[in-house]
Coordinates of C-alpha atoms and ligand atoms in Angstrom, one line a residue:
M18 CA 127.3 92.4 82.8
C19 CA 130.9 93.4 83.7
G20 CA 132.6 96.5 83.6
I21 CA 135.6 96.9 81.2
V22 CA 138.5 99.8 81.0
G23 CA 141.5 100.4 79.1
Y24 CA 144.7 102.6 79.2
V25 CA 147.3 103.5 76.6
G26 CA 149.9 106.5 76.9
D27 CA 152.6 108.5 78.9
K28 CA 150.2 108.6 82.4
Q29 CA 150.7 105.9 85.0
A30 CA 147.6 103.5 83.5
V31 CA 146.4 102.4 87.6
D32 CA 145.0 106.1 87.6
F33 CA 142.7 105.6 84.6
L34 CA 142.2 101.9 85.4
L35 CA 140.9 102.4 89.0
E36 CA 138.8 105.6 88.1
G37 CA 137.2 104.2 85.0
L38 CA 136.1 100.9 87.2
S39 CA 134.3 103.6 89.3
K40 CA 132.3 105.3 87.3
L41 CA 131.7 101.6 85.8
E42 CA 130.6 99.5 89.1
Y43 CA 127.2 99.9 88.5
R44 CA 127.5 97.7 85.6
G45 CA 128.2 95.0 88.1
Y46 CA 130.7 95.1 91.4
D47 CA 131.4 91.4 92.8
S48 CA 135.4 91.6 92.4
A49 CA 137.5 93.9 90.0
G50 CA 141.4 93.4 88.6
I51 CA 143.6 95.9 86.8
A52 CA 146.9 94.1 84.8
V53 CA 149.3 97.0 84.0
Y54 CA 152.7 96.4 81.9
D55 CA 156.0 97.8 83.8
G56 CA 158.8 97.3 81.9
A57 CA 159.1 93.6 82.3
K58 CA 156.2 91.8 83.1
I59 CA 152.4 92.3 82.8
R60 CA 151.2 92.5 86.8
V61 CA 147.6 91.4 87.8
E62 CA 145.8 92.3 90.9
K63 CA 142.5 91.8 91.4
S64 CA 139.9 90.7 94.5
V65 CA 136.9 89.9 95.3
G66 CA 134.5 92.5 96.9
R67 CA 133.9 96.1 95.5
L68 CA 137.0 98.2 94.2
A69 CA 137.5 99.5 97.3
A70 CA 138.8 96.0 98.4
L71 CA 140.9 95.9 95.5
R72 CA 142.2 100.1 95.8
D73 CA 143.4 98.4 99.2
K74 CA 145.2 95.4 98.3
I75 CA 147.5 97.9 96.0
K76 CA 147.7 100.8 98.1
D77 CA 151.1 99.8 99.3
D78 CA 152.6 98.9 96.4
V79 CA 150.9 100.6 93.0
P80 CA 151.5 98.9 90.3
Q81 CA 153.8 101.2 87.7
G82 CA 153.2 101.5 84.0
T83 CA 151.6 103.0 81.3
I84 CA 149.6 100.3 79.5
G85 CA 146.9 98.4 81.4
I86 CA 143.4 97.1 81.3
G87 CA 141.0 96.1 84.1
H88 CA 137.6 94.6 85.2
T89 CA 134.4 95.2 87.6
R90 CA 132.2 91.7 87.5
W91 CA 129.2 90.5 87.6
A92 CA 129.4 86.9 88.2
T93 CA 128.0 84.3 85.1
H94 CA 130.7 81.5 85.4
G95 CA 131.5 80.8 88.6
R96 CA 130.8 82.2 91.8
P97 CA 132.6 85.7 93.0
S98 CA 136.0 85.1 93.8
D99 CA 139.5 86.2 94.2
V100 CA 140.9 83.8 91.3
N101 CA 137.5 84.2 89.2
A102 CA 138.1 87.8 89.3
H103 CA 139.4 89.5 85.9
P104 CA 142.3 90.4 84.5
H105 CA 142.7 86.1 83.5
T106 CA 146.0 85.0 82.2
D107 CA 147.2 82.3 80.2
C108 CA 149.9 79.9 81.6
T109 CA 153.3 82.1 80.9
G110 CA 151.2 85.3 82.1
D111 CA 152.3 86.5 78.9
F112 CA 148.7 86.9 77.5
V113 CA 146.1 88.8 79.4
V114 CA 142.3 89.6 78.9
V115 CA 139.6 90.9 80.4
H116 CA 136.0 89.9 79.0
N117 CA 132.2 90.9 79.1
G118 CA 129.6 88.6 77.9
I119 CA 129.3 84.9 77.8
I120 CA 131.4 82.3 75.6
E121 CA 129.0 79.6 74.7
N122 CA 131.4 77.1 73.9
Y123 CA 133.9 77.3 76.5
L124 CA 133.7 73.6 77.8
T125 CA 134.5 72.6 74.6
L126 CA 137.5 74.6 73.9
K127 CA 138.5 74.4 77.8
E128 CA 138.5 70.4 77.8
D129 CA 140.6 70.5 74.0
L130 CA 142.9 73.0 75.7
I131 CA 143.6 70.6 78.8
E132 CA 144.6 67.8 76.5
K133 CA 147.0 70.5 75.2
G134 CA 148.4 70.5 78.5
H135 CA 146.9 73.7 79.7
S136 CA 146.1 74.5 83.1
F137 CA 143.7 76.3 84.7
K138 CA 142.9 78.6 87.6
S139 CA 139.4 79.8 87.5
E140 CA 136.0 78.3 86.9
T141 CA 135.4 81.1 84.3
D142 CA 134.7 81.1 80.5
T143 CA 136.7 83.7 80.0
E144 CA 139.8 82.4 81.2
I145 CA 139.6 80.0 78.2
V146 CA 140.9 83.1 75.6
A147 CA 144.0 84.0 77.2
H148 CA 144.7 80.6 77.0
L149 CA 143.4 79.6 73.4
L150 CA 145.7 82.9 72.7
E151 CA 149.0 81.8 73.9
E152 CA 147.9 78.4 72.1
V153 CA 147.2 80.2 68.5
W154 CA 149.9 82.7 68.8
N155 CA 152.1 82.9 65.7
G156 CA 154.2 85.8 66.4
D157 CA 152.1 88.5 65.4
F158 CA 149.4 89.8 68.2
E159 CA 146.4 90.9 65.8
A160 CA 146.4 87.8 63.8
S161 CA 145.9 85.7 66.7
V162 CA 143.9 87.5 68.2
R163 CA 141.7 87.0 64.8
E164 CA 142.5 83.3 65.4
V165 CA 141.0 83.4 68.7
L166 CA 138.0 85.1 67.8
R167 CA 137.6 82.5 64.9
R168 CA 137.3 79.7 67.5
I169 CA 135.4 81.3 70.3
E170 CA 131.3 81.5 69.9
G171 CA 129.5 83.9 72.4
S172 CA 128.7 87.6 73.1
Y173 CA 131.7 89.4 74.1
S174 CA 134.1 92.3 74.5
L175 CA 137.1 91.6 75.0
V176 CA 140.3 93.7 75.2
F177 CA 143.8 92.0 75.1
M178 CA 147.6 92.8 76.6
C179 CA 150.6 91.0 75.4
K180 CA 153.7 91.0 77.2
R181 CA 155.5 90.1 73.3
E182 CA 154.4 93.5 71.9
P183 CA 153.7 95.1 75.2
D184 CA 152.5 99.2 73.3
K185 CA 149.4 98.1 72.0
L186 CA 145.8 96.9 73.3
I187 CA 143.8 94.8 71.2
C188 CA 139.9 95.3 71.9
T189 CA 136.5 93.8 69.9
K190 CA 133.0 93.2 70.1
Q191 CA 130.7 91.2 69.2
D192 CA 126.8 91.5 71.3
N193 CA 128.4 93.9 73.7
P194 CA 129.1 97.5 74.2
L195 CA 132.6 98.8 73.6
V196 CA 133.9 102.5 73.1
I197 CA 137.2 103.7 72.6
G198 CA 138.2 107.2 74.0
I199 CA 140.6 109.4 71.9
G200 CA 143.3 111.7 73.8
E201 CA 146.3 113.3 72.8
G202 CA 149.3 111.1 73.3
E203 CA 147.3 108.5 74.8
N204 CA 143.9 106.6 74.8
F205 CA 141.2 104.7 76.8
I206 CA 139.0 101.8 76.4
A207 CA 135.5 101.4 78.4
S208 CA 132.5 99.6 78.3
D209 CA 130.7 102.5 78.9
I210 CA 131.0 106.6 78.0
P211 CA 130.7 107.5 81.9
A212 CA 134.3 105.7 82.3
I213 CA 136.2 108.2 80.4
I214 CA 134.0 111.5 79.9
K215 CA 136.1 113.2 82.5
R216 CA 139.5 112.3 79.5
T217 CA 137.8 113.0 76.9
R218 CA 134.5 113.7 74.7
R219 CA 135.7 112.7 71.4
T220 CA 135.0 108.6 70.7
Y221 CA 134.6 105.7 68.7
I222 CA 131.6 103.3 69.1
L223 CA 132.9 100.0 68.0
N224 CA 130.4 97.6 66.3
D225 CA 130.3 94.0 66.1
G226 CA 133.2 92.2 64.5
E227 CA 135.4 95.4 64.9
L228 CA 138.9 95.0 66.3
A229 CA 140.8 98.1 66.8
V230 CA 144.7 98.3 67.6
V231 CA 145.3 100.6 70.0
T232 CA 148.6 102.5 71.0
K233 CA 148.7 105.5 72.3
D234 CA 149.3 107.6 69.3
A235 CA 147.3 105.6 67.3
I236 CA 143.5 103.8 67.0
R237 CA 143.3 101.5 63.6
I238 CA 139.8 99.8 63.2
T239 CA 139.4 96.9 60.9
N240 CA 136.3 94.6 60.3
R241 CA 135.8 90.8 60.7
K242 CA 138.2 90.6 57.2
G243 CA 140.9 92.6 58.2
E244 CA 139.7 95.6 56.1
P245 CA 140.2 99.0 57.6
V246 CA 137.1 100.6 58.7
T247 CA 136.4 104.6 58.9
K248 CA 134.7 105.5 61.8
K249 CA 132.7 109.0 62.5
V250 CA 134.1 110.5 65.8
F251 CA 131.4 110.3 68.4
E252 CA 131.3 113.7 70.7
V253 CA 129.7 112.7 73.7
N254 CA 127.8 115.7 75.0
W255 CA 127.0 115.1 78.5
N256 CA 128.6 116.9 80.7
A257 CA 131.0 114.9 83.4
E258 CA 128.5 116.2 86.2
A259 CA 125.0 114.0 84.8
A260 CA 127.4 111.0 85.5
E261 CA 128.0 111.8 88.7
K262 CA 125.2 112.2 91.6
G263 CA 124.8 116.1 91.0
G264 CA 124.5 116.7 94.9
Y265 CA 122.1 113.7 95.4
E266 CA 122.6 110.9 98.3
H267 CA 122.5 108.6 95.4
F268 CA 122.1 108.3 91.3
M269 CA 118.4 106.8 92.1
L270 CA 117.5 109.8 93.8
K271 CA 119.4 112.5 91.3
E272 CA 117.5 110.5 88.4
I273 CA 114.3 110.3 89.9
N274 CA 114.6 114.2 90.0
E275 CA 116.1 114.6 86.6
Q276 CA 112.6 113.0 85.3
P277 CA 111.2 116.3 84.5
K278 CA 113.9 117.4 82.4
A279 CA 114.6 113.8 80.8
V280 CA 110.8 114.2 80.0
R281 CA 111.1 117.7 78.6
D282 CA 113.9 116.7 76.4
T283 CA 112.7 113.7 75.0
M284 CA 109.1 115.3 73.8
S285 CA 110.8 118.8 72.6
Q286 CA 112.4 118.1 69.4
R287 CA 109.0 115.8 68.6
I288 CA 106.8 118.5 69.1
A289 CA 105.7 120.8 66.0
K290 CA 106.2 124.6 66.6
D291 CA 102.7 124.7 66.2
G292 CA 101.8 122.1 68.8
K293 CA 99.5 120.7 66.6
C294 CA 101.1 117.6 65.6
I295 CA 103.7 115.0 66.4
T296 CA 107.0 115.0 64.2
M297 CA 109.3 112.1 63.8
D298 CA 111.8 112.6 61.7
E299 CA 113.2 109.5 62.8
L300 CA 111.1 107.3 61.3
K301 CA 110.3 107.3 58.0
W302 CA 106.7 106.1 57.7
D303 CA 103.7 106.6 56.0
A304 CA 100.2 105.4 55.6
D305 CA 100.6 102.4 53.5
Y306 CA 104.1 101.3 55.4
L307 CA 102.1 101.5 58.7
N308 CA 99.1 99.6 56.9
S309 CA 101.4 96.5 56.2
F310 CA 101.3 95.7 59.4
N311 CA 98.5 93.1 60.9
Q312 CA 99.7 93.1 64.2
I313 CA 102.0 94.5 66.8
Y314 CA 104.5 93.4 69.9
I315 CA 106.0 95.1 72.2
V316 CA 109.5 93.0 73.8
A317 CA 111.2 94.1 76.6
C318 CA 112.7 92.9 80.5
G319 CA 111.5 94.1 83.6
T320 CA 111.0 98.1 83.5
A321 CA 110.9 98.2 79.9
Y322 CA 108.4 95.6 80.0
H323 CA 106.1 97.2 82.1
A324 CA 106.8 100.4 79.6
G325 CA 105.8 98.1 76.6
L326 CA 102.5 97.5 78.7
V327 CA 101.4 100.6 78.9
G328 CA 102.6 101.6 74.8
K329 CA 100.4 98.1 74.4
Y330 CA 97.6 100.3 75.5
Y331 CA 98.4 103.8 73.7
I332 CA 98.7 102.2 70.5
E333 CA 95.0 100.2 70.9
R334 CA 93.2 103.1 72.3
L335 CA 94.7 105.5 69.5
V336 CA 95.8 103.5 67.0
R337 CA 93.2 100.7 66.8
V338 CA 95.6 98.0 66.5
P339 CA 96.0 95.4 68.2
V340 CA 99.2 94.7 70.2
Q341 CA 101.3 91.8 72.2
V342 CA 103.1 92.8 74.6
D343 CA 105.8 89.6 76.2
V344 CA 109.1 89.5 78.5
A345 CA 111.6 88.7 76.1
S346 CA 113.3 85.5 77.9
E347 CA 110.2 84.0 76.9
F348 CA 109.0 85.4 73.4
R349 CA 112.5 84.5 72.2
Y350 CA 111.6 80.6 73.3
R351 CA 108.1 80.2 72.0
D352 CA 108.1 80.0 68.5
P353 CA 106.5 83.1 67.7
I354 CA 104.0 83.5 64.8
I355 CA 105.6 86.8 63.6
D356 CA 106.3 87.0 60.0
E357 CA 106.8 90.6 57.7
H358 CA 103.9 91.8 58.5
T359 CA 104.6 92.2 62.7
L360 CA 105.7 95.5 63.6
F361 CA 108.1 93.9 66.4
I362 CA 109.0 97.0 69.1
V363 CA 111.7 96.5 71.9
V364 CA 112.4 98.9 74.7
S365 CA 115.5 98.6 76.4
Q366 CA 117.3 101.8 79.1
S367 CA 120.6 100.3 78.0
G368 CA 120.4 99.1 74.7
E369 CA 122.5 96.0 75.8
T370 CA 120.0 93.6 77.9
S371 CA 120.8 90.2 76.3
D372 CA 117.3 88.9 76.3
T373 CA 115.8 91.4 74.7
L374 CA 118.5 91.5 71.7
A375 CA 117.8 87.9 71.2
A376 CA 114.2 88.6 70.9
L377 CA 115.0 91.2 68.4
K378 CA 117.2 88.9 66.4
E379 CA 114.8 86.3 66.5
S380 CA 111.7 88.8 65.1
K381 CA 114.3 89.7 62.4
R382 CA 115.2 86.4 61.8
R383 CA 111.3 85.7 60.6
G384 CA 110.7 89.0 58.9
A385 CA 109.3 91.0 60.9
K386 CA 110.1 95.2 61.2
T387 CA 111.4 96.0 63.7
L388 CA 111.9 99.2 66.4
A389 CA 113.9 100.0 68.8
L390 CA 112.8 102.6 72.0
T391 CA 116.4 103.1 73.8
N392 CA 118.0 105.6 76.1
V393 CA 121.9 104.7 74.6
V394 CA 122.9 106.0 71.3
G395 CA 125.5 103.4 69.2
S396 CA 124.1 100.5 72.2
S397 CA 123.6 97.1 70.4
I398 CA 120.0 96.9 70.5
A399 CA 119.8 100.3 68.7
R400 CA 122.6 99.3 66.0
E401 CA 120.7 95.7 65.6
A402 CA 116.9 97.5 65.1
D403 CA 116.1 98.5 61.2
Q404 CA 114.8 102.1 63.2
V405 CA 115.3 103.5 66.6
I406 CA 113.8 106.3 68.7
Y407 CA 115.7 107.6 71.5
T408 CA 114.4 108.2 74.8
W409 CA 116.7 111.6 75.9
A410 CA 117.0 110.6 79.4
G411 CA 120.9 111.1 80.0
P412 CA 122.6 108.2 81.1
E413 CA 120.8 106.4 83.7
I414 CA 123.6 105.0 86.4
A415 CA 121.2 103.4 89.6
V416 CA 120.4 100.2 89.2
A417 CA 116.8 100.8 89.5
S418 CA 115.0 102.6 86.3
T419 CA 113.2 105.5 87.2
K420 CA 113.6 108.4 84.6
A421 CA 113.8 105.4 81.3
Y422 CA 110.4 104.3 82.4
T423 CA 108.6 107.6 82.8
T424 CA 110.7 108.8 79.3
Q425 CA 109.4 105.5 77.7
L426 CA 106.2 106.4 78.7
I427 CA 106.2 109.8 76.8
L428 CA 107.8 108.5 73.7
F429 CA 104.8 105.6 73.4
F430 CA 103.0 108.0 73.9
M431 CA 104.2 110.3 71.1
L432 CA 104.7 107.4 69.1
A433 CA 100.9 106.4 69.6
L434 CA 100.0 110.1 68.5
Y435 CA 102.0 110.2 65.4
M436 CA 101.0 106.6 64.2
A437 CA 97.1 108.0 65.2
Q438 CA 98.0 111.1 62.6
I439 CA 98.9 108.8 59.9
K440 CA 96.0 106.5 60.4
K441 CA 93.7 109.2 61.1
T442 CA 92.3 107.0 64.0
V443 CA 92.1 110.3 66.2
T444 CA 91.4 113.8 64.8
P445 CA 93.1 116.7 64.8
E446 CA 91.3 118.0 67.6
R447 CA 91.6 115.5 69.5
I448 CA 96.0 115.3 69.1
A449 CA 96.3 118.7 69.6
E450 CA 94.2 118.4 73.1
L451 CA 96.2 115.6 74.2
I452 CA 99.9 117.3 72.8
A453 CA 98.5 120.4 75.3
A454 CA 98.2 118.6 77.9
L455 CA 101.5 116.2 77.1
K456 CA 103.4 119.7 77.5
Q457 CA 102.4 120.1 81.0
V458 CA 103.9 116.9 82.2
P459 CA 107.3 118.3 82.8
A460 CA 105.8 120.9 85.4
Q461 CA 103.5 118.4 86.8
I462 CA 106.0 116.2 88.1
S463 CA 108.0 118.4 89.1
E464 CA 105.2 119.5 91.4
T465 CA 104.7 115.5 92.4
L466 CA 108.6 115.6 93.6
S467 CA 108.3 119.1 95.3
D468 CA 106.5 117.5 98.4
T469 CA 108.0 114.6 99.7
E470 CA 107.5 114.6 103.2
P471 CA 104.5 112.4 103.3
I472 CA 105.8 109.9 101.3
K473 CA 109.2 109.6 103.8
T474 CA 106.4 109.3 106.5
F475 CA 105.0 106.1 104.7
A476 CA 108.3 104.9 103.9
K477 CA 108.9 104.7 108.0
Q478 CA 106.1 103.4 109.1
Y479 CA 105.7 100.8 106.7
G480 CA 109.0 100.5 105.6
F481 CA 109.6 96.8 108.1
N482 CA 106.4 95.0 106.6
D483 CA 107.2 91.8 104.9
D484 CA 104.8 92.3 102.8
V485 CA 102.8 94.8 100.6
F486 CA 100.2 94.9 97.8
Y487 CA 99.7 97.1 94.5
I488 CA 96.8 96.9 93.3
G489 CA 95.3 99.0 90.5
R490 CA 92.6 98.5 86.9
G491 CA 94.0 99.5 83.7
L492 CA 96.6 101.7 83.0
D493 CA 96.8 101.9 86.8
Y494 CA 97.1 97.8 87.1
D495 CA 100.3 98.7 84.7
V496 CA 101.9 101.1 86.9
A497 CA 100.8 99.0 90.3
L498 CA 103.3 96.0 88.7
E499 CA 106.3 98.9 87.9
G500 CA 105.3 100.1 91.7
A501 CA 105.9 97.1 93.3
L502 CA 109.4 96.0 91.2
K503 CA 110.7 99.1 92.5
L504 CA 109.8 98.7 96.2
K505 CA 111.0 94.8 95.5
E506 CA 114.6 95.3 93.9
I507 CA 115.7 97.9 96.1
S508 CA 114.0 97.5 99.4
Y509 CA 114.1 93.7 99.4
I510 CA 110.4 93.9 100.8
H511 CA 108.3 91.1 98.8
A512 CA 105.6 93.0 97.2
E513 CA 103.3 92.0 94.7
A514 CA 100.8 94.2 92.1
Y515 CA 97.5 92.7 91.0
A516 CA 94.7 93.4 88.9
A517 CA 92.2 95.1 91.8
G518 CA 89.6 92.7 89.9
E519 CA 91.7 89.5 90.6
L520 CA 91.9 90.0 94.4
K521 CA 88.6 88.1 95.2
H522 CA 90.3 84.8 92.9
G523 CA 93.0 84.2 95.8
T524 CA 94.8 87.0 96.4
L525 CA 92.5 88.7 99.0
A526 CA 93.3 85.2 101.3
L527 CA 96.7 87.4 102.0
I528 CA 95.1 90.4 103.0
V529 CA 94.9 90.5 107.1
E530 CA 95.1 93.3 109.1
G531 CA 98.1 95.9 108.9
V532 CA 99.0 94.6 105.6
P533 CA 100.0 97.9 103.1
V534 CA 98.0 97.9 100.2
I535 CA 98.9 100.4 97.7
A536 CA 96.1 101.4 95.5
L537 CA 96.0 103.0 92.3
A538 CA 92.5 104.7 91.7
T539 CA 93.5 107.7 89.3
Q540 CA 91.4 106.0 85.9
K541 CA 88.2 107.5 86.0
S542 CA 87.0 105.0 83.5
V543 CA 87.2 102.3 86.5
Y544 CA 87.1 104.2 89.6
E545 CA 83.8 103.2 91.0
K546 CA 85.2 99.1 90.3
T547 CA 88.4 100.5 91.9
L548 CA 87.0 101.7 94.8
S549 CA 84.8 98.6 95.5
N550 CA 87.9 96.7 95.4
I551 CA 89.3 99.1 97.8
K552 CA 86.1 98.9 100.0
E553 CA 87.4 94.6 99.7
V554 CA 90.6 95.1 101.5
K555 CA 89.6 97.8 103.9
A556 CA 86.8 94.7 105.2
R557 CA 89.9 92.5 105.7
D558 CA 91.8 96.1 108.2
A559 CA 94.6 96.5 105.3
V560 CA 96.1 99.7 105.8
V561 CA 95.6 101.3 102.5
I562 CA 97.3 104.1 100.8
G563 CA 95.5 105.7 97.5
I564 CA 97.1 107.2 95.1
A565 CA 94.9 109.7 93.2
A566 CA 94.6 112.5 91.1
E567 CA 94.0 116.1 92.3
G568 CA 90.1 116.8 93.0
D569 CA 89.1 113.4 93.8
E570 CA 87.4 114.3 96.9
E571 CA 86.0 110.7 97.4
L572 CA 88.9 108.2 97.7
Q573 CA 90.1 109.8 101.3
K574 CA 86.9 108.3 102.4
Y575 CA 87.6 104.7 102.3
V576 CA 91.3 104.9 102.8
D577 CA 93.8 105.1 105.0
H578 CA 96.3 107.9 103.5
V579 CA 95.7 109.6 99.9
M580 CA 98.8 110.9 97.7
K581 CA 97.6 112.7 95.0
V582 CA 99.3 113.7 91.6
P583 CA 98.1 116.5 89.4
E584 CA 95.3 116.2 87.0
T585 CA 95.5 115.4 83.3
D586 CA 94.0 113.3 80.6
E587 CA 94.0 109.5 81.9
L588 CA 96.0 108.6 79.7
L589 CA 99.0 110.6 81.1
L590 CA 98.3 110.0 84.7
P591 CA 101.0 106.7 84.6
I592 CA 103.7 109.2 83.9
L593 CA 102.5 110.8 87.2
A594 CA 101.5 108.2 89.1
V595 CA 104.3 106.4 89.5
V596 CA 106.6 109.3 91.0
P597 CA 105.4 108.9 94.3
L598 CA 105.6 105.0 94.2
Q599 CA 109.1 105.3 92.7
L600 CA 109.9 107.7 95.8
L601 CA 108.2 105.1 98.3
A602 CA 110.6 102.6 97.1
Y603 CA 113.0 105.1 97.3
Y604 CA 112.6 105.7 101.3
A605 CA 111.9 102.3 102.3
A606 CA 115.2 101.2 101.1
I607 CA 116.7 104.4 102.7
T608 CA 114.5 103.1 106.2
R609 CA 115.9 100.1 105.7
G610 CA 119.7 100.6 105.0
C611 CA 119.8 99.1 101.7
D612 CA 122.1 100.0 99.2
V613 CA 119.8 102.2 97.0
D614 CA 122.0 102.4 93.7
K615 CA 123.7 98.9 94.1
P616 CA 120.9 96.1 95.2
R617 CA 121.8 93.0 96.0
N618 CA 122.1 90.3 93.3
L619 CA 121.5 92.9 90.6
A620 CA 123.4 94.7 87.9
K621 CA 122.1 97.9 85.5
S622 CA 122.3 96.1 82.5
V623 CA 122.1 92.5 82.1
T624 CA 123.9 91.4 78.8
V625 CA 123.6 87.8 80.1
E626 CA 121.0 85.4 80.0
Ligands
LIG25 C1 114.3 97.9 86.3 O1 114.0 99.0 87.7 C2 115.5 96.9 86.8 N1 116.5 97.5 86.9 C3 115.6 96.0 85.6 O2 114.0 95.4 85.4 C4 115.7 97.0 84.0 O3 114.3 97.5 84.0 C5 115.8 95.4 83.0 O4 116.8 94.4 83.3 C6 115.5 96.1 81.7 O5 116.7 96.5 81.4 P1 117.1 97.9 79.9 O6 115.7 98.3 80.2 O7 118.3 98.5 80.0 O8 116.8 96.8 78.7

């Protein structure tokens, strides 16, 4: 995954390019580069490593010019290096391009171009785009770019510069995000809104196949056929600080602490004034529509997949319809048995995850009706699905997903209630009761966040262990999976989650003296069984940290430490129980000196397979 920026206006392009890239580093940061037209030529400067390395490289000779493009990379084809960093040029240096995505037919195109005499500098798929533009150049920048687009296959957002028409940038997208910021006497291009939010709040969100010719005074957008497209201006209502750290040391801690607000924002417009029912005006569903489905799929990746597991529990418990949950990268290749009687739900914070987007397209191809739960308006998944409901978590910048997860659980809970209302599978009294409990959740998260000292202590005490186990049953198991992923991805500790009942089928062999086990025991319906599993690991001298609901005085008799979360309906406890696990992962990563917001090998939005 990569970050792209472009600038054309009256000011020095380099200032926006570097500022914009610094806001997009979460999309990838193994190398960075810029290209600026200085009146005579397009000067390209790039460097492996973080953006700071590029700043350092140009500090004594900053590229001058009022039009330019930039890129921060997460390597897919070609290892991180100076030469593989974007921007990429053709043989002459007249054509320059930055790219996010994958050109799937780049090898055949590259062979053909080499045969025609082109010489390549990098191992990337992107470089072929610049040489292709040189090859097909017919004297018209836009027409030549369209010819390039006709020949390449794959997913991309692309921004082109051309020395022969140096007053304009051309950008286009397919399956990857691109927004255009509308300025006064200047215009901006970026992969994502945080890059431009300090310059303008007025944006165009490009759709697949749309192409924009951007000069300092005009933005002309056309579709694949070259026909003009009238776009609605999308006003960004995030304030600039929302994309900053807001006083916290890391985006992740900021976003953990934003959860009460994010959860409140996600639920507030969807609870009827009288608190007696859920409204989902975004969904035009009735009983016939819902009764037309004989199965529901929930498909996603990573944390979103873990949210889907909880969503399955909610829908099956409240709506009594069978739900299958799958990771997107598995689903799309298993020749799934779905048709027009399938409701296919995808979950994605970024709305750009390639595997999830591909699974969504595959489900549509097989006739399913599709619904997306996503956090980004105008994202590729939001626009691909038949219907979309949004978490209103605001921008999530840290690679480790936190507020997106809890707002996804909230959204699934409300969706299940909404479906139960329509199918009348839950009494109105029970619905009102659950809504009343739901409304308490933001304050209960705040309460859990108010005392982090014990968690900091545990993180210091156990933060240097090589292995940590998470166990639980039912919803506690689903949350255990999410807790383990959090710890793994930011502290690099090997953490695994197991269904507590599974321990005796193998994993117990790994439980020896001193091994930390995080035991979730919030679900009353399986409490006794979980307790016996806790005794199993204690009998092998594990160190057990229990997660329990307020009022549980039993658990502390059997574990070494207990973290309590406020009491609520057991269906809602996952939203509270995950918070100490997020904090445990965060403080363990701090203890180990890890880069919390940008963990190694990972990127915030994985838009490649
Ligand atoms: C979560 O902490 C991870 N960073 C990762 O698993 C993420 O949830 C996954 O890549 C899915 O991303 P999405 O929700 O944007 O589709």
